[in-house]
Coordinates of C-alpha atoms in Angstrom, one line a residue:
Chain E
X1 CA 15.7 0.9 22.8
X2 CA 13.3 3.6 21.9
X3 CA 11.8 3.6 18.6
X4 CA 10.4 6.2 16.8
X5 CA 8.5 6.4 13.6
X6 CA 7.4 9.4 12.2
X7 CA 4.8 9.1 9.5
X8 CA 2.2 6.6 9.0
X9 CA 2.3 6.0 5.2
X10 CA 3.7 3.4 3.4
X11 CA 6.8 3.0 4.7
X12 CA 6.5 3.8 8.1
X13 CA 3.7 1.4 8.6
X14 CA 5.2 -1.7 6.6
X15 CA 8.5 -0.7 8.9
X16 CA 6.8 -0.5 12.1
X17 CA 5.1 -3.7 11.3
X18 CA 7.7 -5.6 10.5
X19 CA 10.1 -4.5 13.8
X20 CA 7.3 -5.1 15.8
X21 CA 7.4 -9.4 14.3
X22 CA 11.3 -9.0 14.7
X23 CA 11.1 -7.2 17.8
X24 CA 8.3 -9.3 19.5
X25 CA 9.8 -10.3 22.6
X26 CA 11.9 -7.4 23.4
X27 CA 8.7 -5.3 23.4
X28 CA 6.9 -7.6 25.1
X29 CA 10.0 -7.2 28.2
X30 CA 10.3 -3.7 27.5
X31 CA 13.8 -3.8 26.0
X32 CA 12.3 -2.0 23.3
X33 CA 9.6 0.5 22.5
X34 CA 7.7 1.2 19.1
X35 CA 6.5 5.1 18.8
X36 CA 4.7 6.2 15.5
X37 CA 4.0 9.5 14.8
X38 CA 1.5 10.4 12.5
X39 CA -0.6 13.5 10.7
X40 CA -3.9 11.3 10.2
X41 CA -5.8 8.6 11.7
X42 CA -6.4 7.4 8.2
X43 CA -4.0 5.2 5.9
X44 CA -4.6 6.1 2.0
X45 CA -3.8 3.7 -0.6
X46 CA -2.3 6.2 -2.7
X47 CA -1.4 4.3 -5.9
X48 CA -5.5 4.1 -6.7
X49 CA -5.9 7.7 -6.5
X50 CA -4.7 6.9 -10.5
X51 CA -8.0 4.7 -11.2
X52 CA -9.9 7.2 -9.2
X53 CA -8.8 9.3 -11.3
X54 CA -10.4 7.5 -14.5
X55 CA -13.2 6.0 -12.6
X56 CA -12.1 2.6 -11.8
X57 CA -12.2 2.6 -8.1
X58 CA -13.8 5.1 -5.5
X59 CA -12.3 6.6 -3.2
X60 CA -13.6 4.9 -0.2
X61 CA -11.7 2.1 -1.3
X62 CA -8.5 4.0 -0.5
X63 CA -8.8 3.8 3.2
X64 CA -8.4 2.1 6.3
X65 CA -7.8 2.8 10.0
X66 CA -4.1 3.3 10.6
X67 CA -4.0 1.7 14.0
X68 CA -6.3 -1.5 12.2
X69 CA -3.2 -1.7 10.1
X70 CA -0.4 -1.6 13.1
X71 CA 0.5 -4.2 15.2
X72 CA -1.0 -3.9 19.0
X73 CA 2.3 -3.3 20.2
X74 CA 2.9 -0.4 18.1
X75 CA 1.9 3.0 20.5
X76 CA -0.1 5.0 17.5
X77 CA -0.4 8.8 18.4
X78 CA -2.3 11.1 15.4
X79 CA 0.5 13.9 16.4
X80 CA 2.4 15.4 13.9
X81 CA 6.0 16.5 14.5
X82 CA 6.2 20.4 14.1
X83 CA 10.3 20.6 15.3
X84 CA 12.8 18.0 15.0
X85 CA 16.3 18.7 17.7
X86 CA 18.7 15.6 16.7
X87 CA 20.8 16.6 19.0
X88 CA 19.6 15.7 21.5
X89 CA 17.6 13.0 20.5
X90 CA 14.2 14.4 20.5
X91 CA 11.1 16.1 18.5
X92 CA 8.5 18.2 19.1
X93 CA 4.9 17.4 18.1
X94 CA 2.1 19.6 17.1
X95 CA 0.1 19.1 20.5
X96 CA 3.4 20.4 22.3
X97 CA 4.5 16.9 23.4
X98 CA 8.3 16.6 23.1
X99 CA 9.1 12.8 22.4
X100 CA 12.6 11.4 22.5
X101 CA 14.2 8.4 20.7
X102 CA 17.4 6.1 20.5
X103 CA 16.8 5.9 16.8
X104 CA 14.2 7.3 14.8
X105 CA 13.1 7.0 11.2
X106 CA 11.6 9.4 9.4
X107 CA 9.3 8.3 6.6
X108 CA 7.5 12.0 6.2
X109 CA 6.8 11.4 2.4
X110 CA 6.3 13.8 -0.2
X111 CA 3.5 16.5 -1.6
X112 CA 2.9 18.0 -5.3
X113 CA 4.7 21.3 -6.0
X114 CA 2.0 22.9 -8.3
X115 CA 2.2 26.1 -7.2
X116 CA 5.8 26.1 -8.5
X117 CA 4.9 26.1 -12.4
X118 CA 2.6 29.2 -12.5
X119 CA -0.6 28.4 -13.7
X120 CA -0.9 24.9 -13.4
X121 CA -2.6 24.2 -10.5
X122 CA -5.5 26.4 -11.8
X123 CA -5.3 25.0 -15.3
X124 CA -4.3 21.6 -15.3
X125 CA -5.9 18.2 -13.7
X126 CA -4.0 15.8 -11.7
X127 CA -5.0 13.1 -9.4
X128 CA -2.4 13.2 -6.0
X129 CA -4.9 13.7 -3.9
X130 CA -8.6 12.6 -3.7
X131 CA -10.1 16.4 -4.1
X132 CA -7.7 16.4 -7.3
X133 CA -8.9 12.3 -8.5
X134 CA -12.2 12.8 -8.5
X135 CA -12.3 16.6 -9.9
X136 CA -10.5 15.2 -13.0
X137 CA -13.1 12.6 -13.1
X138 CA -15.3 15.4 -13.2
X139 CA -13.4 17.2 -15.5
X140 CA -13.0 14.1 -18.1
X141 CA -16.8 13.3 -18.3
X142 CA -17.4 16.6 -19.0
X143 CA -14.8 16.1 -21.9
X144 CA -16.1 15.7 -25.6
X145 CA -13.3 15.6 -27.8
X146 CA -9.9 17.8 -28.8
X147 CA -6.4 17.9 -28.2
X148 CA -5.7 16.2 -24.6
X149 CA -2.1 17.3 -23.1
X150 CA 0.0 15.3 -20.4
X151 CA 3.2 17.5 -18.7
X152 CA 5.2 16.6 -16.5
X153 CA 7.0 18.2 -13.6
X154 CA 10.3 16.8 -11.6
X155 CA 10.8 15.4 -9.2
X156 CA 7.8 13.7 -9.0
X157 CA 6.1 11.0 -7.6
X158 CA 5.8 7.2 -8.9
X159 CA 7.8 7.1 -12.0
X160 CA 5.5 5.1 -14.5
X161 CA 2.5 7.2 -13.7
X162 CA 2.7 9.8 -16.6
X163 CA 2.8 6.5 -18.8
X164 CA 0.5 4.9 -16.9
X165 CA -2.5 7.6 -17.3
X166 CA -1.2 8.1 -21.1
X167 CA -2.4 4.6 -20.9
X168 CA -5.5 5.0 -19.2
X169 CA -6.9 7.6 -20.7
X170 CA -6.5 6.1 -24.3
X171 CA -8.5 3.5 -22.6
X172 CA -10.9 5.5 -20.9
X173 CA -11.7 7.6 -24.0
X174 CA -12.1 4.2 -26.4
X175 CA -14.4 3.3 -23.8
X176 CA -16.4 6.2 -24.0
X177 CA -16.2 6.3 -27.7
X178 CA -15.0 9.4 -28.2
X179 CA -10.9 8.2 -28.9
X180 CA -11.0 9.5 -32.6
X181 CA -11.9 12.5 -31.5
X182 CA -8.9 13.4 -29.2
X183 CA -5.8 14.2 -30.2
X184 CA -3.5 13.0 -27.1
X185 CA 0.3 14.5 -26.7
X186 CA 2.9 13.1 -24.1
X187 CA 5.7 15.4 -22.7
X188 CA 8.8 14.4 -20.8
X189 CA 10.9 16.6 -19.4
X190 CA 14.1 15.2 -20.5
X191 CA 15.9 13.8 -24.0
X192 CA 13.4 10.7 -24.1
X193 CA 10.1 9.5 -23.2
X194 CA 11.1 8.1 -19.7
X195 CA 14.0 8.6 -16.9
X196 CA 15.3 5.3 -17.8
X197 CA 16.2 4.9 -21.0
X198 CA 14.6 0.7 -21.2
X199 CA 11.1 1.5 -20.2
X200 CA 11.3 4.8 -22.6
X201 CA 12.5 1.9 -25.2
X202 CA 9.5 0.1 -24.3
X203 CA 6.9 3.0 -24.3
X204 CA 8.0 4.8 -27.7
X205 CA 7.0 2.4 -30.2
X206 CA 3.8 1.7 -27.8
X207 CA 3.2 5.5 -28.3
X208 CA 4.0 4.6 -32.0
X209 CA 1.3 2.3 -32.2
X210 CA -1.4 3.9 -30.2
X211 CA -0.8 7.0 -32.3
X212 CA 0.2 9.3 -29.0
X213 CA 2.1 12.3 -29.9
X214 CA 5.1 13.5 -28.2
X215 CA 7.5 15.5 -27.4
X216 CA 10.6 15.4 -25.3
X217 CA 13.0 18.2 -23.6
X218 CA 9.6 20.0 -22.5
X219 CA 9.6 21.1 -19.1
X220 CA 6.9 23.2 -18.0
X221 CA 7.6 27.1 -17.3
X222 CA 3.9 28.4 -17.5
X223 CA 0.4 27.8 -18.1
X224 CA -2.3 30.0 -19.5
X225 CA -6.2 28.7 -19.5
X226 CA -5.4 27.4 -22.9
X227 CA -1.5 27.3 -23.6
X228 CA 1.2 25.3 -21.4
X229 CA 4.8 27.1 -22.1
X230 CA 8.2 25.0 -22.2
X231 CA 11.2 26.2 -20.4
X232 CA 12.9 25.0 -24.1
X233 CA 10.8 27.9 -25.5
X234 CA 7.7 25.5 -27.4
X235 CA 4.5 26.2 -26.7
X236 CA 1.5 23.6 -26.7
X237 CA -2.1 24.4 -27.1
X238 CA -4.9 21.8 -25.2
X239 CA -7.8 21.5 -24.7
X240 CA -7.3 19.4 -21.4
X241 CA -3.9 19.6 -19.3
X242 CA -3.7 16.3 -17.3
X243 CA 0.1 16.9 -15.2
X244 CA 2.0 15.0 -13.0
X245 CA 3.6 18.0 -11.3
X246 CA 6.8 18.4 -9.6
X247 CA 6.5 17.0 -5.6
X248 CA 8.8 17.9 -2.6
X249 CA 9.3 17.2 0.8
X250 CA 7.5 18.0 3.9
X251 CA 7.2 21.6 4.9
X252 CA 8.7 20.3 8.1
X253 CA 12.2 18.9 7.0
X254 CA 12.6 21.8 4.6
X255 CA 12.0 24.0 7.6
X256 CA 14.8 22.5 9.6
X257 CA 16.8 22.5 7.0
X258 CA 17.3 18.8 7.0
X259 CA 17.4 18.8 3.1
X260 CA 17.2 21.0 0.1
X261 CA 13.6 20.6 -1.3
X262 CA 12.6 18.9 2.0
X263 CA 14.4 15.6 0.6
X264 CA 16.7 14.4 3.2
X265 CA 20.5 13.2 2.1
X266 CA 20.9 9.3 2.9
X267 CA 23.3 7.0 2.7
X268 CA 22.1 4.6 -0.2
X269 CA 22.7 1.7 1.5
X270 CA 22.5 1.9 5.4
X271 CA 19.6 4.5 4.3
X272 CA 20.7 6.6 7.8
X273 CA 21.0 10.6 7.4
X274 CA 24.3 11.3 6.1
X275 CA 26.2 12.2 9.2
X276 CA 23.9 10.6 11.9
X277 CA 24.0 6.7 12.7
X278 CA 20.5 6.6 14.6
X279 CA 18.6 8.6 12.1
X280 CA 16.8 6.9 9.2
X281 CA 14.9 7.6 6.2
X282 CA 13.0 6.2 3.7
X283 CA 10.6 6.6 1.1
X284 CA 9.9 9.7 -0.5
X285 CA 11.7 11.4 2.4
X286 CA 14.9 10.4 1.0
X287 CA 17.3 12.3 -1.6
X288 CA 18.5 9.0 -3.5
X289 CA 18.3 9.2 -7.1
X290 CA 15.7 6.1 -7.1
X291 CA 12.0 6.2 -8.0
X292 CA 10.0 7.4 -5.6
X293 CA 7.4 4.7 -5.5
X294 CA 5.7 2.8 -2.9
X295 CA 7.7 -0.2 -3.6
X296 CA 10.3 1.7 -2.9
X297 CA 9.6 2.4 0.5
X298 CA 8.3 -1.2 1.2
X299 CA 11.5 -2.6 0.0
X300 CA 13.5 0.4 2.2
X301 CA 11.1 -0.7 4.8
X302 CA 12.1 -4.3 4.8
X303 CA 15.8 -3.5 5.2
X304 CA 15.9 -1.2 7.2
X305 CA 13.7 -3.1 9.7
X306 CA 16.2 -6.1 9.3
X307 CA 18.8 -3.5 10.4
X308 CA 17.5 -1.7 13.9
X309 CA 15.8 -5.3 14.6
X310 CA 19.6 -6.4 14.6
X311 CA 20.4 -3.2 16.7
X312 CA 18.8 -4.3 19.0
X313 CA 19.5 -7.6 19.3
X314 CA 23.2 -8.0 18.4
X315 CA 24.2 -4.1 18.7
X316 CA 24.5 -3.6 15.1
X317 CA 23.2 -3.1 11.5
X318 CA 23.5 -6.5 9.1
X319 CA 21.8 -5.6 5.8
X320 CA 22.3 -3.1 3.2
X321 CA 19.4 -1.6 1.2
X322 CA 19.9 -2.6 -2.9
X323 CA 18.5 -0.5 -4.5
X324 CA 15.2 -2.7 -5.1
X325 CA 12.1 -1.3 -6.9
X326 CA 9.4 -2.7 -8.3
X327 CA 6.9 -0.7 -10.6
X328 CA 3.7 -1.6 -12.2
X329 CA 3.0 -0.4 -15.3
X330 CA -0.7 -0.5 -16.9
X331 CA -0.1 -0.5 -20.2
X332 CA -3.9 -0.2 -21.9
X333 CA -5.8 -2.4 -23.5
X334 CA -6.0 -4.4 -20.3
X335 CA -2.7 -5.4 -20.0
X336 CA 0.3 -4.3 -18.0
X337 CA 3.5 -4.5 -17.9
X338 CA 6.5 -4.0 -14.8
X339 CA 9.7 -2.9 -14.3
X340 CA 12.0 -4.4 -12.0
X341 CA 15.7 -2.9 -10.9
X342 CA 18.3 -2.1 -8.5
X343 CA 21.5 -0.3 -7.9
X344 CA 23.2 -3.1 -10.1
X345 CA 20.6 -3.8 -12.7
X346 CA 18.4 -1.7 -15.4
X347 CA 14.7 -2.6 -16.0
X348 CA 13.9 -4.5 -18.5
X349 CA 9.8 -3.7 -18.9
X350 CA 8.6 -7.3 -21.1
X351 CA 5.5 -7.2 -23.4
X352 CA 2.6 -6.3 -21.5
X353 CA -0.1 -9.0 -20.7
X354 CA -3.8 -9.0 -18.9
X355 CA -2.0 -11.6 -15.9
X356 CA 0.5 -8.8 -15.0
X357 CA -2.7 -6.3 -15.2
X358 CA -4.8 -8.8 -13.0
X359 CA -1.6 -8.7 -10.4
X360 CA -1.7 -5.6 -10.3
X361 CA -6.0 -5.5 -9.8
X362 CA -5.3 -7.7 -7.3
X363 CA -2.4 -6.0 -5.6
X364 CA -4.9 -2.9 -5.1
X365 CA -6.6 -5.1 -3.1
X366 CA -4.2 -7.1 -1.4
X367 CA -2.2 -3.7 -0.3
X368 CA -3.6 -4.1 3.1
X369 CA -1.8 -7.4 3.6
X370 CA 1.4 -5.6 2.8
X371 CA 0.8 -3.0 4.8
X372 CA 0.2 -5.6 7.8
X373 CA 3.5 -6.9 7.0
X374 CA 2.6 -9.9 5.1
X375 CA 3.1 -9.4 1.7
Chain N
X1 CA 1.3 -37.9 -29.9
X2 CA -1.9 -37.5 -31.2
X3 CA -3.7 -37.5 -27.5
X4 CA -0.9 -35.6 -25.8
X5 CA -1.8 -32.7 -28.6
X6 CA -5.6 -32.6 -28.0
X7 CA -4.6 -32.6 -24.2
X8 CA -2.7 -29.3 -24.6
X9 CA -5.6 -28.0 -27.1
X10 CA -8.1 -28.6 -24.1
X11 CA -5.7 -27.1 -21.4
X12 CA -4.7 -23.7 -23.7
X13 CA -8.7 -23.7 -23.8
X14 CA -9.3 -24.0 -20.9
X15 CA -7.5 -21.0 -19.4
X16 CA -7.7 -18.7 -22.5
X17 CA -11.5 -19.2 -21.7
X18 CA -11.0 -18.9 -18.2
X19 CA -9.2 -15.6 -18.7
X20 CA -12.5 -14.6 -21.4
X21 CA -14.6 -15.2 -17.9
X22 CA -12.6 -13.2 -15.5
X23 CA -13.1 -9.2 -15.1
X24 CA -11.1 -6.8 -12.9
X25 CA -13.6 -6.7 -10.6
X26 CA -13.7 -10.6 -10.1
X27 CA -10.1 -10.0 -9.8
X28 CA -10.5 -7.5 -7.1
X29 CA -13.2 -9.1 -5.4
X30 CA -11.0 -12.3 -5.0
X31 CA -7.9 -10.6 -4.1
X32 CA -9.9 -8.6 -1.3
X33 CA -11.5 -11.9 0.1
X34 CA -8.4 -13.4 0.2
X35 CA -6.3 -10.7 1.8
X36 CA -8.8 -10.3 4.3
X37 CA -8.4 -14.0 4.9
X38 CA -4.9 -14.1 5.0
X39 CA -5.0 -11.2 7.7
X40 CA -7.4 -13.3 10.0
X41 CA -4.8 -16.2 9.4
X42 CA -1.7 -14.3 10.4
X43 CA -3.8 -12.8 13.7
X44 CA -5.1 -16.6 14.5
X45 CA -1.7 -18.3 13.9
X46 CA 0.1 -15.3 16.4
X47 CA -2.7 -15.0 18.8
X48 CA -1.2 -16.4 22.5
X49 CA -5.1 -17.3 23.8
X50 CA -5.7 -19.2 20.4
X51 CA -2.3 -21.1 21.1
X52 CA -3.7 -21.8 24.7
X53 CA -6.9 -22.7 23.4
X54 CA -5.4 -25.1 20.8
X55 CA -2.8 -26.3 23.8
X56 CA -6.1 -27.5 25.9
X57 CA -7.9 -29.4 23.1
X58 CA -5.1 -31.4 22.5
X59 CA -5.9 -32.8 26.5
X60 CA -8.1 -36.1 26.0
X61 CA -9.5 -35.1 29.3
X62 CA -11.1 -31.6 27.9
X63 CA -11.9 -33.2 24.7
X64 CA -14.4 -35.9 26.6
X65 CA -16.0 -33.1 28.5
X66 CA -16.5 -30.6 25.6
X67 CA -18.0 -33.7 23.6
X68 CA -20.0 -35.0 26.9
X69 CA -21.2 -31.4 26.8
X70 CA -22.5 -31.1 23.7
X71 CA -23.6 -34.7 23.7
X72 CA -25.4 -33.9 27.0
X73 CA -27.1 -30.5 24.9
X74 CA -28.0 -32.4 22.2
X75 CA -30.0 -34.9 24.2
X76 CA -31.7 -32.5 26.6
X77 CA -33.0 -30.8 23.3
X78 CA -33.8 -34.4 21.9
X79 CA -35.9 -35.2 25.5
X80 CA -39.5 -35.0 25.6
X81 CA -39.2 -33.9 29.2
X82 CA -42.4 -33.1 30.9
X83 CA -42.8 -29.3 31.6
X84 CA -41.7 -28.0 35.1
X85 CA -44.5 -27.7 37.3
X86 CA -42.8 -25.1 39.2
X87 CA -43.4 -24.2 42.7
X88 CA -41.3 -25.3 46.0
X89 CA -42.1 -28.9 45.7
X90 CA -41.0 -29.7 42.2
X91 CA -37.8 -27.7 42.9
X92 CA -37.4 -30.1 45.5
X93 CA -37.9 -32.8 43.6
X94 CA -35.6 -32.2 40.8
X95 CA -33.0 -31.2 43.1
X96 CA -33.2 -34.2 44.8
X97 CA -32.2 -36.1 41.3
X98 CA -28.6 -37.3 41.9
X99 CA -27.5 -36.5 37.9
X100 CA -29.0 -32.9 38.9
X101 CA -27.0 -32.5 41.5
X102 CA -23.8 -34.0 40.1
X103 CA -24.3 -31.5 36.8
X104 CA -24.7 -28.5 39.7
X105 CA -21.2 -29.8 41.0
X106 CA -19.8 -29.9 37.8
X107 CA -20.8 -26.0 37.2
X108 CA -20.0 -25.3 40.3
X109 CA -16.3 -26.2 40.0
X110 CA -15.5 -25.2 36.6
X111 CA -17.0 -21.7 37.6
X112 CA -14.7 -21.8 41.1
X113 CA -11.9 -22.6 38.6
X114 CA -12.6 -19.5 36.0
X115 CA -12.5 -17.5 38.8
X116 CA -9.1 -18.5 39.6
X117 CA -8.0 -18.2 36.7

C-alpha cells in the first residue's frame, strides 16, 4: 500500500512516525510505502513563536531538520503539491513530479488571514510567524506605556492563545516595570470572553483580578494607525494592537476547491474527506468545529495512524477519532493552567499552578520527542 | 503524631524550597537533556546492529576474547619492553616469537572473517 503524506508539520510528522513503528515490517518487505510531501526542509515548533514573541525563547530554538525528525523508512521529498486529481489517485508537485497513492493524508495546515480585516496587518502585531514574533518583540521594547489592545479574528489558530498573550504580556510589562502604566483591553469576538463557555468562566474573574478590560461581541471590521473598528459598530483607540487574526487553509486546497476557506470537510470520527474512503485529513486542514491546536493534530495523528496501520494489515479501519484536545494555558504570574475535552466532555480549566507552567516549559522542550513519536 | 507532623513539615519544605530553586530555564534545560536522551534510547533500543551487537556479548566465547583483548592491551602498555632495534634481523627475531606469531594468526582470521561477513 502506498502512503502518502502531504505536509511535514505537526501532524504529518507525528503520523508518519507513528505508521512507520506500526508499519515496520511491511515496509521493510515492501508491502507498504511511506511518501511525505513537504514545503520546507525545516520543522518549526510553532507553539514558541508565542514566547518569541515576549522574549522567552529565540527563535533558533524553534527548529530542527525534518528528515532528523522522520523515521529512516520514511521517503522525505522538500516538494510541495501544486495540484491534487483524487480521481485518480494522484498529485502533482511543484517540481512537476506526479506522485500516486492508495491513501493519502493531507495534513497542509493553516496560514493567518490578515489581509482580510483591512488595516491590520499594517497596524497591528502578531507573532504566527517568526518575521511577525520577533517584530513584536521589537515593537514591545520600544513600548513605554498606554492603552495596549488585543483583537481577535476567526477562525484562528490555537484557541487559548489570545488568553495566553493577555497573560504574558501582563507579565512581560510587570517585568519591565512599566504595568501601571498600560491600560490592557481583551476582545472576543463572540457573547463571552472565550469559545467555550468553562475556560471563559475561568478567565473572566482572572481578567477581574488582573484588572484587564474587556469587551465581548467585537469582531474586527477595520483598522486605522490608531483606531481598530468593530463590525458591532464600537470603536477602540490603542496605542499598541497585538491580534490573533483570522487563519485559513492552504492556497492549494482552496484552489481545488476541496473546501470553503481552504478547510477540508471530514468525517469527525474516521477523519477521511467526506465522500472519499482513502483520503485523510487532519490538523488544521480539517473543517471540524474543534480547536485547531497542535494537540489536536497529535491526537488525530495517533488515530488515524492506528486506522491505515490496520488497513493494512487486516484490510480495515479499527479506531475512531474522539474528539481529544489538550491545551495549555499560561496563565501569568508563572503559573498555568489546561484544558482538557472531547466530543463527550467540556473543559474544565482548574486553578492555575507553576507545575502545570513547568509542564508546559518542559514540553517546549520535549516537542521533539513527540514529534519522533514518543511522546 | 507528633513525629509524623514534623515529617510532613520537612517534606512540604522540602519541595516548596525545591520549587523556590527551580527556574524555567532549569526546567527547559532538563526537559531538553532528557528528551534528547530519550531519543538516543528509542534509536538504541530499535537499532538491529545494536541488537546483534548485544546478541554476540551474551556468547562466553566473545566475552573471553574481548576481555583477553583488553587484558592483553593493558599489559603491553604496562610492559617495560625494550625499544625495537629495527632492521631485518630484529624483525626476524620477533617474528620468530611463537606468542607473535599466534597473535598474527589470530588477526589474521578475525580479519578473513570480517571480510566474509
Amino acid at each position: 500500500m502506498k502512503i502518502l503524506i502531504v505536509g511535514g508539520g505537526m501532524g504529518g510528522t507525528i503520523l508518519a512516525n507513528n505508521l512507520a513503528r506500526r508499519l515496520r515490517n511491511e515496509l521493510k518487505t515492501g508491502k507498504a510505502s511511506i511518501t511525505m510531501l513537504s514545503a520546507s526542509d525545516k520543522h518549526m515548533y510553532q507553539p514558541g513563536l508565542l514566547y518569541v514573541a515576549v522574549g522567552k525563547m529565540n527563535p533558533s530554538e524553534l527548529y530542527r531538520d525534518q528528515a532528523s525528525l522522520l523515521e529512516p523508512s520514511i521517503e522525505f521529498k522538500v516538494d510541495p503539491v501544486v495540484e491534487f486529481d483524487l480521481d485518480n489517485n494522484s498529485v502533482k508537485s511543484q517540481s512537476g513530479a506526479t506522485y500516486s497513492y492508495d491513501v493519502i493524508v493531507i495534513a497542509t495546515g493553516s496560514r493567518t488571514h490578515a489581509e482580510g480585516t483591512p488595516g491590520l496587518a499594517e497596524n497591528a502585531e502578531m507573532f504566527y510567524t517568526e518575521a511577525d514574533a520577533v517584530k513584536m518583540y521589537r515593537r514591545l521594547e520600544e513600548f513605554e506605556g498606554g492603552k495596549v489592545v488585543v483583537a481577535v479574528g476567526v477562525p484562528h489558530k490555537c484557541p487559548m492563545a489570545p488568553l495566553e498573550i493577555t497573560f504574558m504580556l501582563i507579565d512581560y510589562f510587570k517585568q519591565r516595570g512599566i504595568w501601571d502604566d498600560v491600560h490592557l483591553h481583551y476582545t472576543y469576538p463572540i457573547g463571552r470572553t472565550h469559545s467555550l463557555e468553562p475556560v471563559a468562566k475561568w478567565a473572566t474573574p482572572e481578567f477581574d483580578r488582573m484588572g484587564v478590560t474587556y469587551e465581548t461581541l467585537f469582531n474586527m471590521k477595520e483598522v486605522t494607525t490608531d483606531t481598530v473598528i468593530s463590525e458591532e459598530g464600537s470603536e477602540e483607540k490603542f496605542d499598541l494592537l497585538v491580534t490573533v487574526p483570522a487563519h485559513k487553509g492552504m492556497q492549494v486546497i482552496e484552489d481545488a476547491g476541496m473546501g470553503a476557506g481552504g478547510f477540508i470537510p471530514t468525517d469527525r470520527q474516521r477523519l477521511n474527506m467526506e465522500g472519499r474512503d482513502n483520503v485523510f485529513v487532519i490538523g488544521d486542514t480539517t473543517n471540524l468545529p474543534i480547536s485547531k491546536a497542535g494537540s489536536t493534530a497529535h491526537f488525530e495523528a495517533e488515530a488515524l495512524a492506528e486506522n491505515i496501520a490496520s488497513m493494512v494489515t487486516i484490510g480495515t479501519a479499527t479506531r475512531d477519532y474522539d474528539g481529544k484536545v489538550f491545551c495549555f494555558i499560561e496563565a501569568g504570574e508563572g503559573k498555568a493552567t489546561y484544558a482538557m475535552f472531547n466530543y463527550q466532555n467540556p473543559p474544565d480549566p482548574k486553578e492555575p499552578t507553576a507545575g502545570i507552567h513547568w509542564f508546559k516549559t518542559a514540553y517546549n522542550k520535549m516537542y521533539w520527542a513527540s514529534a519522533r513519536g514518543l511522546l | 503524631m507528633g513525629q509524623l507532623g514534623n515529617m510532613n513539615s520537612e517534606v512540604e519544605r522540602l519541595f516548596e524550597s525545591a520549587g523556590d530553586a527551580l527556574s524555567d530555564d532549569i526546567i527547559a534545560r532538563l526537559a531538553e537533556t532528557s528528551s534528547e536522551l530519550l531519543c538516543i534510547a528509542d534509536r538504541l533500543a530499535r537499532s538491529e546492529g545494536l541488537t546483534r551487537l548485544l546478541d554476540l556479548l551474551e556468547r562466553e566465547h566473545i566475552v573471553n576474547s574481548l576481555v583477553e583483548l583488553g587484558e592483553a592491551a593493558a599489559a603491553a602498555k604496562a610492559s617495560h619492553a625494550p625499544e625495537a632495534k629495527g632492521g631485518i634481523g630484529g624483525m626476524v627475531k620477533t617474528m620468530s616469537d611463537p606468542d607473535v606469531q599466534d597473535a598474527l594468526v589470530f588477526f589474521a582470521t578475525m580479519f578473513k572473517e570480517f571480510k566474509k561477513g
